[in-house]
């Protein structure tokens, strides 16, 4: 039984990415996990830590896709405004929730820190949201409607993704095959275009690379039907017998 | 004389980024260069290789910002559709242009390859566009209105950025200072928020990290006025005498 792939967007919230100070790692990590799960990532946006911008972008992306995953802005400081902005975007009230407060209290009791007013902000969870477990530093993420709100610190983000993804329904996994050619793209474009045109249900990508001054090309075919994928790879191997 | 910072967006075009196959490097590279130049990066989007999506996104981002920089989709293969999509978005006719053809012809004559029909697609340049030099592999990018179209291969993208940026007018460079604290964010949030509130013309970021199991925090202050920045750093050092 074929299961159409749900669609998704990722929203990275953070001035530090836009300024070039920090190199985002979460987009690439989650992109790979979504592909494995059969969820089709359609769009990524990176925006600044601004309330109105977050609200408007969350509304647009949550309406356009089956899932929206956010990264960043759920810590204890003044620039951590994601939870409140998502609550506003989704029309949900938000306040300190007892289940989240209890998680934080237990964590800080264990580590010998105090659950001060700043940290208590991390227990602000919109009404109706489901918590996303944070096995690294306790402060939870949450799912509200189709929006999954997670931390920006990569180790925490990745742990949250591990906890969240098993709860989501994927589609048929996208299968892919890669052929490597020691020839520049321009030499293979005509045959590749012809073959791609005869497999409308698959997607064909061509990715040039330069290694030690030599031009090469990776051909990537993607689709959900293994037999069609095999037929396309056979056609490519006939056209490009030198492919590795 | 103070020069307000122009705003910018980056548009990364590529299925291979969204599938998780390739890790984008161009966003981070250009983000740092724009900050140095005093151009304020406000948004990044990653979208698939789809004509209608590219046209709509280019229109939206070019209208919203002083500059739009694109990465990807200007090679010789069937999935390289950026130039035509940008031309349509901006209402410009597009065809093979003689200056671009001459660049390619000279390059392939030198390397012993042929300027075949596929490669000639890389000479499709919208009417009225200015070429962006490609010292790596000849096929040029272009600037059309406020849209700067560049290659996705990182070495080519970076070379194009080097050629392009000196042509653009920047604003006052954004200065930044970073303080490193060996304490978790939650311990510094209250004082940080108070200080940030008294310097409305600066931006204060707080970035937690975990190293060898120990929680630490980077505090970053950004602004264009060196004296104000120094005053803010002094206030932070008073509040956090343990800052490195």
Short mmCIF file of C-alpha atoms in Angstrom, two decimals, chain A residues 109-242:
data_model
loop_
_atom_site.label_atom_id
_atom_site.label_comp_id
_atom_site.label_asym_id
_atom_site.label_seq_id
_atom_site.Cartn_x
_atom_site.Cartn_y
_atom_site.Cartn_z
CA UNK A 109 17.76 19.71 42.24
CA UNK A 110 19.98 16.94 40.87
CA UNK A 111 22.60 19.31 39.42
CA UNK A 112 22.61 21.64 42.43
CA UNK A 113 21.41 24.71 40.48
CA UNK A 114 18.41 26.83 41.40
CA UNK A 115 15.23 26.98 39.38
CA UNK A 116 15.28 30.77 39.23
CA UNK A 117 12.86 33.08 37.43
CA UNK A 118 14.87 33.03 34.20
CA UNK A 119 14.96 29.24 34.07
CA UNK A 120 11.27 29.08 34.88
CA UNK A 121 10.63 30.73 31.50
CA UNK A 122 11.63 27.40 29.97
CA UNK A 123 8.51 25.88 31.58
CA UNK A 124 6.28 28.25 29.58
CA UNK A 125 4.39 25.78 27.37
CA UNK A 126 1.30 26.59 25.28
CA UNK A 127 -2.01 25.07 26.36
CA UNK A 128 -2.72 21.82 24.54
CA UNK A 129 0.92 21.20 23.58
CA UNK A 130 2.65 17.82 24.02
CA UNK A 131 6.14 17.96 25.55
CA UNK A 132 9.20 16.80 23.60
CA UNK A 133 11.69 15.11 25.90
CA UNK A 134 15.12 16.69 26.43
CA UNK A 135 17.41 14.00 27.86
CA UNK A 136 20.41 16.37 27.70
CA UNK A 137 19.42 19.41 29.75
CA UNK A 138 15.78 18.76 30.79
CA UNK A 139 14.08 21.90 29.42
CA UNK A 140 11.51 20.38 27.07
CA UNK A 141 10.47 21.21 23.54
CA UNK A 142 6.83 20.86 22.54
CA UNK A 143 4.46 19.95 19.74
CA UNK A 144 1.51 22.32 19.27
CA UNK A 145 -0.77 21.32 16.41
CA UNK A 146 1.61 20.53 13.55
CA UNK A 147 4.44 22.70 14.92
CA UNK A 148 7.35 20.97 16.68
CA UNK A 149 9.43 23.40 18.73
CA UNK A 150 12.99 22.33 19.56
CA UNK A 151 16.22 23.77 20.96
CA UNK A 152 19.01 25.27 18.86
CA UNK A 153 21.99 23.67 20.63
CA UNK A 154 22.82 20.80 18.25
CA UNK A 155 23.22 18.07 20.89
CA UNK A 156 19.84 18.97 22.40
CA UNK A 157 18.17 19.39 19.00
CA UNK A 158 19.35 15.97 17.89
CA UNK A 159 18.17 14.31 21.10
CA UNK A 160 14.75 15.94 20.69
CA UNK A 161 14.52 14.76 17.07
CA UNK A 162 15.26 11.21 18.22
CA UNK A 163 12.38 11.40 20.67
CA UNK A 164 9.96 13.12 18.32
CA UNK A 165 10.28 11.30 15.00
CA UNK A 166 8.93 7.91 16.15
CA UNK A 167 5.66 9.71 17.03
CA UNK A 168 5.18 10.97 13.45
CA UNK A 169 3.71 9.04 10.54
CA UNK A 170 6.03 8.86 7.55
CA UNK A 171 5.32 8.04 3.93
CA UNK A 172 7.04 5.53 1.72
CA UNK A 173 10.76 6.11 2.21
CA UNK A 174 12.46 7.88 -0.67
CA UNK A 175 15.03 5.56 -2.17
CA UNK A 176 18.05 6.92 -3.98
CA UNK A 177 20.93 5.69 -6.08
CA UNK A 178 24.08 7.63 -6.85
CA UNK A 179 26.39 7.14 -9.85
CA UNK A 180 29.78 8.78 -9.93
CA UNK A 181 31.27 9.94 -13.22
CA UNK A 182 34.79 11.24 -13.78
CA UNK A 183 33.47 13.59 -16.43
CA UNK A 184 32.16 17.15 -16.23
CA UNK A 185 28.41 17.76 -16.18
CA UNK A 186 28.42 19.31 -19.64
CA UNK A 187 29.49 15.98 -21.17
CA UNK A 188 26.59 14.04 -19.70
CA UNK A 189 23.80 16.63 -19.72
CA UNK A 190 22.16 15.64 -23.01
CA UNK A 191 21.84 11.90 -22.25
CA UNK A 192 20.87 12.60 -18.67
CA UNK A 193 18.11 14.98 -19.72
CA UNK A 194 16.74 12.44 -22.20
CA UNK A 195 16.63 9.67 -19.57
CA UNK A 196 15.15 11.96 -16.92
CA UNK A 197 12.41 12.89 -19.35
CA UNK A 198 11.40 9.25 -19.75
CA UNK A 199 11.04 8.63 -15.97
CA UNK A 200 8.61 11.35 -14.91
CA UNK A 201 7.86 9.64 -11.60
CA UNK A 202 11.51 9.85 -10.46
CA UNK A 203 13.70 12.84 -9.74
CA UNK A 204 17.14 13.12 -11.34
CA UNK A 205 19.82 15.36 -9.93
CA UNK A 206 23.22 16.18 -11.31
CA UNK A 207 25.88 17.51 -8.92
CA UNK A 208 29.23 18.62 -10.26
CA UNK A 209 32.34 18.41 -8.13
CA UNK A 210 35.95 19.40 -8.56
CA UNK A 211 38.53 17.14 -6.94
CA UNK A 212 42.28 17.61 -7.39
CA UNK A 213 41.50 19.87 -10.32
CA UNK A 214 39.45 17.20 -12.11
CA UNK A 215 35.78 17.74 -12.89
CA UNK A 216 33.35 14.99 -12.00
CA UNK A 217 29.60 14.55 -11.67
CA UNK A 218 27.37 12.70 -9.26
CA UNK A 219 24.08 11.57 -10.75
CA UNK A 220 21.39 10.97 -8.15
CA UNK A 221 18.04 9.31 -8.88
CA UNK A 222 15.29 9.40 -6.25
CA UNK A 223 11.89 7.79 -5.99
CA UNK A 224 9.69 5.54 -3.88
CA UNK A 225 9.32 2.62 -6.34
CA UNK A 226 12.32 0.30 -6.20
CA UNK A 227 11.60 -1.34 -9.59
CA UNK A 228 11.36 2.01 -11.38
CA UNK A 229 14.54 3.16 -9.67
CA UNK A 230 16.36 0.03 -10.85
CA UNK A 231 15.12 0.60 -14.42
CA UNK A 232 16.38 4.17 -14.36
CA UNK A 233 19.77 3.13 -13.02
CA UNK A 234 20.02 0.51 -15.78
CA UNK A 235 19.26 3.17 -18.39
CA UNK A 236 21.92 5.46 -16.90
CA UNK A 237 24.50 2.65 -16.86
CA UNK A 238 23.81 1.94 -20.53
CA UNK A 239 24.30 5.60 -21.40
CA UNK A 240 27.31 6.00 -19.07
CA UNK A 241 29.19 2.67 -18.98
CA UNK A 242 32.07 4.38 -17.20
#
